[in-house]
PDB file of C-alpha atoms in Angstrom:
ATOM      1  CA  MET A 227     149.701  98.911  49.103  1.00 49.00           C
ATOM      2  CA  PRO A 228     148.837  95.479  48.650  1.00 54.00           C
ATOM      3  CA  PRO A 229     147.829  93.976  45.397  1.00 63.00           C
ATOM      4  CA  ASP A 230     144.231  94.238  44.550  1.00 67.00           C
ATOM      5  CA  PHE A 231     143.058  90.793  45.024  1.00 62.00           C
ATOM      6  CA  ILE A 232     144.464  91.090  48.403  1.00 62.00           C
ATOM      7  CA  ALA A 233     142.888  94.081  49.275  1.00 62.00           C
ATOM      8  CA  ALA A 234     139.483  92.874  47.831  1.00 64.00           C
ATOM      9  CA  TRP A 235     139.986  89.785  50.193  1.00 58.00           C
ATOM     10  CA  LEU A 236     140.699  92.649  53.141  1.00 59.00           C
ATOM     11  CA  ASN A 237     137.995  94.704  52.731  1.00 62.00           C
ATOM     12  CA  LYS A 238     135.916  91.297  53.427  1.00 63.00           C
ATOM     13  CA  ASN A 239     135.880  91.701  56.710  1.00 66.00           C
ATOM     14  CA  GLU A 240     135.170  94.412  59.000  1.00 68.00           C
ATOM     15  CA  ILE A 241     138.206  94.530  61.047  1.00 73.00           C
ATOM     16  CA  PHE A 242     141.309  93.802  58.966  1.00 77.00           C
ATOM     17  CA  THR A 243     141.440  96.225  55.811  1.00 78.00           C
ATOM     18  CA  ALA A 244     143.754  97.223  53.937  1.00 77.00           C
ATOM     19  CA  MET A 245     143.880 100.091  55.702  1.00 84.00           C
ATOM     20  CA  THR A 246     143.730  98.648  59.122  1.00 86.00           C
ATOM     21  CA  ILE A 247     146.820  96.546  57.683  1.00 87.00           C
ATOM     22  CA  MET A 248     148.179  99.460  56.566  1.00 91.00           C
ATOM     23  CA  GLU A 249     147.797 101.540  59.798  1.00 91.00           C
ATOM     24  CA  TYR A 250     149.666  98.221  61.010  1.00 92.00           C
ATOM     25  CA  TRP A 251     152.715  98.678  59.021  1.00 94.00           C
ATOM     26  CA  ASP A 252     153.327 101.949  59.699  1.00 95.00           C
ATOM     27  CA  GLY A 253     153.024 101.308  63.532  1.00 94.00           C
ATOM     28  CA  MET A 254     155.660  98.339  62.637  1.00 95.00           C
ATOM     29  CA  VAL A 255     157.832 101.009  60.547  1.00 96.00           C
ATOM     30  CA  THR A 256     157.685 103.314  63.405  1.00 96.00           C
ATOM     31  CA  THR A 257     158.797 100.998  66.447  1.00 96.00           C
ATOM     32  CA  VAL A 258     161.730  99.302  64.100  1.00 96.00           C
ATOM     33  CA  GLN A 259     162.665 103.191  63.701  1.00 96.00           C
ATOM     34  CA  LEU A 260     162.619 104.556  67.205  1.00 96.00           C
ATOM     35  CA  VAL A 261     164.202 100.678  68.789  1.00 97.00           C
ATOM     36  CA  PHE A 262     166.646 100.834  66.342  1.00 97.00           C
ATOM     37  CA  LEU A 263     168.007 104.121  66.999  1.00 97.00           C
ATOM     38  CA  CYS A 264     167.823 104.231  70.666  1.00 97.00           C
ATOM     39  CA  LEU A 265     169.689 101.048  70.479  1.00 97.00           C
ATOM     40  CA  VAL A 266     172.890 102.128  68.088  1.00 97.00           C
ATOM     41  CA  ILE A 267     173.195 105.321  70.230  1.00 97.00           C
ATOM     42  CA  GLY A 268     172.398 103.917  73.239  1.00 96.00           C
ATOM     43  CA  LEU A 269     175.317 101.418  72.472  1.00 96.00           C
ATOM     44  CA  ALA A 270     177.560 104.192  70.984  1.00 96.00           C
ATOM     45  CA  PHE A 271     177.882 105.808  74.505  1.00 97.00           C
ATOM     46  CA  ALA A 272     178.063 102.491  76.465  1.00 96.00           C
ATOM     47  CA  VAL A 273     180.921 101.079  75.405  1.00 95.00           C
ATOM     48  CA  PRO A 274     182.830 104.603  76.528  1.00 95.00           C
ATOM     49  CA  LEU A 275     181.130 104.383  79.643  1.00 96.00           C
ATOM     50  CA  ALA A 276     181.855 101.303  80.316  1.00 95.00           C
ATOM     51  CA  ILE A 277     185.463 101.575  80.414  1.00 94.00           C
ATOM     52  CA  LEU A 278     185.574 104.308  82.279  1.00 94.00           C
ATOM     53  CA  ARG A 279     182.853 102.334  85.011  1.00 94.00           C
ATOM     54  CA  THR A 280     186.011  99.914  85.487  1.00 92.00           C
ATOM     55  CA  VAL A 281     188.310 102.929  86.493  1.00 90.00           C
ATOM     56  CA  LYS A 282     189.681 102.201  90.027  1.00 89.00           C
ATOM     57  CA  ASN A 283     189.209 105.989  90.518  1.00 91.00           C
ATOM     58  CA  PRO A 284     185.736 106.917  91.894  1.00 91.00           C
ATOM     59  CA  PHE A 285     185.718 110.908  90.312  1.00 93.00           C
ATOM     60  CA  VAL A 286     185.567 108.774  87.118  1.00 92.00           C
ATOM     61  CA  SER A 287     183.402 105.537  87.957  1.00 93.00           C
ATOM     62  CA  GLY A 288     181.230 107.086  90.277  1.00 94.00           C
ATOM     63  CA  PRO A 289     179.508 109.227  88.247  1.00 95.00           C
ATOM     64  CA  VAL A 290     179.180 106.640  85.270  1.00 96.00           C
ATOM     65  CA  TRP A 291     177.196 104.142  88.463  1.00 96.00           C
ATOM     66  CA  LEU A 292     175.288 106.901  89.624  1.00 96.00           C
ATOM     67  CA  TYR A 293     173.664 107.331  85.545  1.00 96.00           C
ATOM     68  CA  THR A 294     173.351 103.703  85.832  1.00 96.00           C
ATOM     69  CA  TYR A 295     171.814 103.486  89.170  1.00 96.00           C
ATOM     70  CA  LEU A 296     169.305 105.868  88.548  1.00 95.00           C
ATOM     71  CA  PHE A 297     168.404 104.559  85.389  1.00 96.00           C
ATOM     72  CA  ARG A 298     168.262 100.882  86.325  1.00 95.00           C
ATOM     73  CA  GLY A 299     166.406 101.959  89.402  1.00 95.00           C
ATOM     74  CA  THR A 300     163.091 103.832  88.047  1.00 95.00           C
ATOM     75  CA  PRO A 301     160.702 102.622  85.930  1.00 96.00           C
ATOM     76  CA  LEU A 302     160.639 103.652  81.484  1.00 95.00           C
ATOM     77  CA  LEU A 303     157.687 104.759  81.829  1.00 94.00           C
ATOM     78  CA  ILE A 304     158.275 107.402  85.053  1.00 95.00           C
ATOM     79  CA  GLN A 305     161.555 108.175  82.927  1.00 95.00           C
ATOM     80  CA  LEU A 306     159.334 108.720  79.591  1.00 95.00           C
ATOM     81  CA  TYR A 307     157.423 110.932  81.470  1.00 93.00           C
ATOM     82  CA  ILE A 308     159.921 112.846  82.989  1.00 92.00           C
ATOM     83  CA  ILE A 309     161.335 113.788  79.270  1.00 92.00           C
ATOM     84  CA  TYR A 310     158.726 114.295  77.557  1.00 91.00           C
ATOM     85  CA  TYR A 311     157.020 116.581  80.154  1.00 90.00           C
ATOM     86  CA  GLY A 312     159.768 118.322  81.415  1.00 88.00           C
ATOM     87  CA  ILE A 313     161.698 119.601  78.380  1.00 84.00           C
ATOM     88  CA  ALA A 314     158.744 121.849  77.642  1.00 79.00           C
ATOM     89  CA  GLN A 315     159.705 123.150  81.263  1.00 83.00           C
ATOM     90  CA  ILE A 316     162.895 124.050  80.560  1.00 83.00           C
ATOM     91  CA  PRO A 317     162.772 128.352  80.832  1.00 84.00           C
ATOM     92  CA  GLY A 318     163.204 129.837  77.184  1.00 83.00           C
ATOM     93  CA  ILE A 319     163.519 126.460  75.386  1.00 82.00           C
ATOM     94  CA  GLN A 320     160.609 127.305  73.216  1.00 82.00           C
ATOM     95  CA  GLN A 321     162.329 129.955  71.903  1.00 83.00           C
ATOM     96  CA  THR A 322     165.276 128.153  70.548  1.00 84.00           C
ATOM     97  CA  PHE A 323     165.479 125.631  67.993  1.00 81.00           C
ATOM     98  CA  TRP A 324     165.622 122.923  70.266  1.00 81.00           C
ATOM     99  CA  TRP A 325     161.952 123.540  70.830  1.00 83.00           C
ATOM    100  CA  GLU A 326     161.272 122.418  66.950  1.00 81.00           C
ATOM    101  CA  ILE A 327     163.010 118.889  67.208  1.00 81.00           C
ATOM    102  CA  PHE A 328     161.901 117.616  71.346  1.00 85.00           C
ATOM    103  CA  ARG A 329     157.985 119.477  70.294  1.00 86.00           C
ATOM    104  CA  GLU A 330     157.784 115.923  68.713  1.00 88.00           C
ATOM    105  CA  PRO A 331     156.965 113.258  70.693  1.00 91.00           C
ATOM    106  CA  PHE A 332     159.418 110.574  69.037  1.00 93.00           C
ATOM    107  CA  TYR A 333     162.695 112.609  70.345  1.00 93.00           C
ATOM    108  CA  PRO A 334     161.861 112.752  73.586  1.00 93.00           C
ATOM    109  CA  ALA A 335     161.032 108.906  73.443  1.00 95.00           C
ATOM    110  CA  LEU A 336     163.902 108.283  71.516  1.00 95.00           C
ATOM    111  CA  LEU A 337     166.546 110.531  74.295  1.00 95.00           C
ATOM    112  CA  ALA A 338     164.257 108.640  76.966  1.00 95.00           C
ATOM    113  CA  PHE A 339     164.915 105.156  75.094  1.00 97.00           C
ATOM    114  CA  SER A 340     168.283 105.667  74.564  1.00 97.00           C
ATOM    115  CA  LEU A 341     169.615 106.522  78.353  1.00 96.00           C
ATOM    116  CA  ASN A 342     167.813 103.714  79.557  1.00 97.00           C
ATOM    117  CA  THR A 343     169.202 101.066  77.400  1.00 97.00           C
ATOM    118  CA  CYS A 344     172.611 103.352  77.483  1.00 97.00           C
ATOM    119  CA  ALA A 345     172.552 102.502  81.024  1.00 97.00           C
ATOM    120  CA  TYR A 346     171.307  98.713  81.093  1.00 97.00           C
ATOM    121  CA  THR A 347     174.175  98.052  77.968  1.00 97.00           C
ATOM    122  CA  THR A 348     176.830 100.200  79.895  1.00 97.00           C
ATOM    123  CA  GLU A 349     176.438  97.757  83.183  1.00 96.00           C
ATOM    124  CA  ILE A 350     176.655  94.445  80.514  1.00 96.00           C
ATOM    125  CA  ILE A 351     179.491  95.612  78.918  1.00 95.00           C
ATOM    126  CA  ARG A 352     181.114  96.688  82.234  1.00 95.00           C
ATOM    127  CA  GLY A 353     180.960  93.157  83.638  1.00 93.00           C
ATOM    128  CA  ALA A 354     182.362  90.831  80.331  1.00 93.00           C
ATOM    129  CA  ILE A 355     185.087  93.817  80.719  1.00 93.00           C
ATOM    130  CA  VAL A 356     186.136  93.130  83.829  1.00 92.00           C
ATOM    131  CA  SER A 357     185.579  88.887  83.828  1.00 90.00           C
ATOM    132  CA  THR A 358     188.302  89.067  81.163  1.00 86.00           C
ATOM    133  CA  PRO A 359     191.113  86.110  81.898  1.00 86.00           C
ATOM    134  CA  HIS A 360     193.831  87.670  83.757  1.00 86.00           C
ATOM    135  CA  GLY A 361     196.297  85.647  81.700  1.00 87.00           C
ATOM    136  CA  GLU A 362     195.028  87.465  78.118  1.00 84.00           C
ATOM    137  CA  ILE A 363     196.145  90.817  79.746  1.00 85.00           C
ATOM    138  CA  GLU A 364     199.079  89.117  81.592  1.00 87.00           C
ATOM    139  CA  ALA A 365     199.996  87.765  77.943  1.00 87.00           C
ATOM    140  CA  ALA A 366     199.315  91.150  76.011  1.00 85.00           C
ATOM    141  CA  LYS A 367     201.794  92.979  78.420  1.00 85.00           C
ATOM    142  CA  ALA A 368     203.880  90.630  77.512  1.00 86.00           C
ATOM    143  CA  TYR A 369     203.819  91.324  73.944  1.00 84.00           C
ATOM    144  CA  GLY A 370     204.540  94.950  74.806  1.00 84.00           C
ATOM    145  CA  MET A 371     201.132  96.313  74.187  1.00 86.00           C
ATOM    146  CA  ASN A 372     200.037  99.648  75.627  1.00 85.00           C
ATOM    147  CA  TRP A 373     196.418 100.184  77.379  1.00 82.00           C
ATOM    148  CA  PHE A 374     194.508 101.515  74.234  1.00 87.00           C
ATOM    149  CA  MET A 375     195.878  98.376  72.133  1.00 89.00           C
ATOM    150  CA  ARG A 376     195.150  96.331  74.963  1.00 88.00           C
ATOM    151  CA  MET A 377     191.862  97.305  75.088  1.00 89.00           C
ATOM    152  CA  ARG A 378     191.033  97.461  71.333  1.00 88.00           C
ATOM    153  CA  ARG A 379     192.650  94.169  70.680  1.00 88.00           C
ATOM    154  CA  ILE A 380     192.046  91.653  73.625  1.00 88.00           C
ATOM    155  CA  VAL A 381     189.963  93.709  76.086  1.00 89.00           C
ATOM    156  CA  LEU A 382     186.925  94.498  73.865  1.00 90.00           C
ATOM    157  CA  PRO A 383     186.720  91.691  71.692  1.00 89.00           C
ATOM    158  CA  SER A 384     186.706  88.922  74.558  1.00 88.00           C
ATOM    159  CA  ALA A 385     184.272  91.205  75.937  1.00 90.00           C
ATOM    160  CA  ALA A 386     181.914  91.088  73.332  1.00 90.00           C
ATOM    161  CA  ARG A 387     181.888  87.254  72.847  1.00 89.00           C
ATOM    162  CA  ARG A 388     180.975  87.083  76.449  1.00 89.00           C
ATOM    163  CA  ALA A 389     178.318  90.057  76.685  1.00 92.00           C
ATOM    164  CA  VAL A 390     176.646  89.344  73.317  1.00 92.00           C
ATOM    165  CA  GLN A 391     174.085  86.863  74.832  1.00 90.00           C
ATOM    166  CA  ALA A 392     173.168  89.333  77.692  1.00 93.00           C
ATOM    167  CA  TYR A 393     172.750  92.449  74.936  1.00 95.00           C
ATOM    168  CA  SER A 394     170.098  90.386  73.158  1.00 95.00           C
ATOM    169  CA  ASN A 395     167.932  89.999  75.924  1.00 95.00           C
ATOM    170  CA  GLU A 396     168.537  93.648  76.530  1.00 96.00           C
ATOM    171  CA  VAL A 397     167.574  94.680  72.665  1.00 97.00           C
ATOM    172  CA  ILE A 398     164.254  91.886  72.792  1.00 96.00           C
ATOM    173  CA  PHE A 399     163.369  94.000  76.578  1.00 95.00           C
ATOM    174  CA  MET A 400     164.114  97.411  74.309  1.00 96.00           C
ATOM    175  CA  LEU A 401     161.057  96.016  71.747  1.00 96.00           C
ATOM    176  CA  HIS A 402     158.941  95.259  74.252  1.00 95.00           C
ATOM    177  CA  SER A 403     159.285  98.166  76.103  1.00 95.00           C
ATOM    178  CA  SER A 404     158.469 100.459  72.923  1.00 94.00           C
ATOM    179  CA  ALA A 405     155.372  99.460  73.299  1.00 94.00           C
ATOM    180  CA  ILE A 406     155.103 102.078  75.841  1.00 94.00           C
ATOM    181  CA  ALA A 407     156.146 105.100  73.644  1.00 94.00           C
ATOM    182  CA  SER A 408     152.311 105.076  72.170  1.00 92.00           C
ATOM    183  CA  VAL A 409     151.058 106.612  75.590  1.00 93.00           C
ATOM    184  CA  VAL A 410     153.187 110.015  74.318  1.00 92.00           C
ATOM    185  CA  THR A 411     150.484 109.729  71.519  1.00 89.00           C
ATOM    186  CA  ILE A 412     153.550 108.195  69.090  1.00 93.00           C
ATOM    187  CA  VAL A 413     151.449 106.219  66.821  1.00 92.00           C
ATOM    188  CA  ASP A 414     153.630 102.708  66.669  1.00 93.00           C
ATOM    189  CA  LEU A 415     152.451  98.657  67.055  1.00 94.00           C
ATOM    190  CA  THR A 416     150.422  99.239  70.471  1.00 94.00           C
ATOM    191  CA  GLY A 417     149.401 102.925  68.977  1.00 94.00           C
ATOM    192  CA  ALA A 418     147.917 101.296  66.090  1.00 93.00           C
ATOM    193  CA  ALA A 419     146.556  98.702  67.662  1.00 92.00           C
ATOM    194  CA  ARG A 420     144.816 100.970  70.175  1.00 92.00           C
ATOM    195  CA  ASN A 421     143.270 102.943  67.222  1.00 91.00           C
ATOM    196  CA  ILE A 422     141.678 100.348  65.468  1.00 89.00           C
ATOM    197  CA  TYR A 423     140.670  98.872  68.922  1.00 88.00           C
ATOM    198  CA  SER A 424     139.067 102.475  69.929  1.00 87.00           C
ATOM    199  CA  ARG A 425     137.036 102.443  66.138  1.00 85.00           C
ATOM    200  CA  PHE A 426     135.656  98.937  66.148  1.00 84.00           C
ATOM    201  CA  TYR A 427     135.250  98.139  69.758  1.00 84.00           C
ATOM    202  CA  ALA A 428     137.196  94.908  69.145  1.00 80.00           C
ATOM    203  CA  PRO A 429     140.534  94.781  71.712  1.00 83.00           C
ATOM    204  CA  PHE A 430     140.981  91.326  71.166  1.00 86.00           C
ATOM    205  CA  GLU A 431     141.477  91.348  67.721  1.00 85.00           C
ATOM    206  CA  ALA A 432     143.411  94.560  67.552  1.00 89.00           C
ATOM    207  CA  PHE A 433     145.911  93.463  70.313  1.00 92.00           C
ATOM    208  CA  ILE A 434     146.190  89.368  69.495  1.00 92.00           C
ATOM    209  CA  PHE A 435     147.402  91.006  66.148  1.00 91.00           C
ATOM    210  CA  VAL A 436     149.862  93.465  67.587  1.00 94.00           C
ATOM    211  CA  ALA A 437     151.130  90.563  69.593  1.00 94.00           C
ATOM    212  CA  LEU A 438     151.662  88.396  66.776  1.00 94.00           C
ATOM    213  CA  CYS A 439     154.015  91.380  65.413  1.00 94.00           C
ATOM    214  CA  TYR A 440     156.024  91.709  68.507  1.00 96.00           C
ATOM    215  CA  MET A 441     156.131  88.201  68.256  1.00 96.00           C
ATOM    216  CA  ALA A 442     157.543  87.944  64.405  1.00 96.00           C
ATOM    217  CA  LEU A 443     160.686  90.679  65.367  1.00 96.00           C
ATOM    218  CA  THR A 444     161.118  88.837  68.792  1.00 97.00           C
ATOM    219  CA  PHE A 445     161.489  85.545  66.939  1.00 97.00           C
ATOM    220  CA  ILE A 446     163.818  88.087  63.565  1.00 96.00           C
ATOM    221  CA  LEU A 447     165.765  89.196  66.841  1.00 96.00           C
ATOM    222  CA  VAL A 448     166.795  85.879  68.545  1.00 95.00           C
ATOM    223  CA  PHE A 449     167.771  84.772  65.297  1.00 95.00           C
ATOM    224  CA  VAL A 450     169.950  87.072  64.368  1.00 94.00           C
ATOM    225  CA  PHE A 451     171.865  87.005  68.083  1.00 94.00           C
ATOM    226  CA  ARG A 452     171.977  83.656  67.273  1.00 93.00           C
ATOM    227  CA  LYS A 453     174.084  83.860  64.082  1.00 92.00           C
ATOM    228  CA  ILE A 454     175.925  86.362  65.357  1.00 90.00           C
ATOM    229  CA  GLU A 455     176.955  84.378  68.634  1.00 87.00           C
ATOM    230  CA  ASN A 456     177.783  81.750  66.437  1.00 86.00           C
ATOM    231  CA  HIS A 457     180.197  83.674  64.483  1.00 81.00           C
ATOM    232  CA  LEU A 458     181.742  85.347  67.698  1.00 80.00           C
ATOM    233  CA  LEU A 459     182.527  81.768  69.589  1.00 74.00           C
ATOM    234  CA  ARG A 460     183.563  80.134  66.311  1.00 71.00           C
ATOM    235  CA  HIS A 461     186.607  79.394  67.792  1.00 63.00           C
ATOM    236  CA  GLN A 462     185.132  77.590  70.347  1.00 61.00           C
ATOM    237  CA  ARG A 463     183.613  74.191  67.833  1.00 60.00           C
ATOM    238  CA  PRO A 464     185.461  71.375  67.513  1.00 59.00           C
ATOM    239  CA  ALA A 465     187.562  71.500  64.506  1.00 55.00           C
ATOM    240  CA  GLY A 466     185.719  69.931  61.489  1.00 55.00           C
ATOM    241  CA  SER A 467     182.037  70.311  62.998  1.00 53.00           C
TER     242      SER A 467
END
């Protein structure tokens, strides 16, 4: 809870009271949790899928291509609706332990967001992998590195440096896209703003404030990725700079 003097100052106005600020805070925590978890899950699956996507055998790369095509070619909101309402239609699921998990809206939303960001991240990493300079691979072969060692020591680290800019855009995109989670009754930042708007009939104040919250989170992400990019590309800076 905020200190007493802050609570007293907030309670002087009708909309931004201590209670509504805490509603926004709880919504921000939910948003950060949802986005962070879906990005971690998506990235964990995207790396091996991106490697499989570069395999020349169509029976290996084909299913991965189909998955990325479907999830990149359809709106995230439609994917969320299909998963949120479709899981309940699976025969017998309501008699299993899975229903105790997926009856809560957070987990269908997490699944939809994870599948979506995984598809985009797979293509980002795949593009970075295939653009690895051929000379680096040939040098690794000359040192006697096998495929696994080349991938671990040469290709993936090199791809990470090229992919970090595009991936930062994907992270920011997922932060902004997470606003649709409120349509399945999740009280995230947008859901909190909607509740406050319906209570006080003040759409501008409620949604402008939540827009500022999203902007603050975006600036934090930009700052973090700029630091990561500078760290990964530090070898390209002139000596002594």
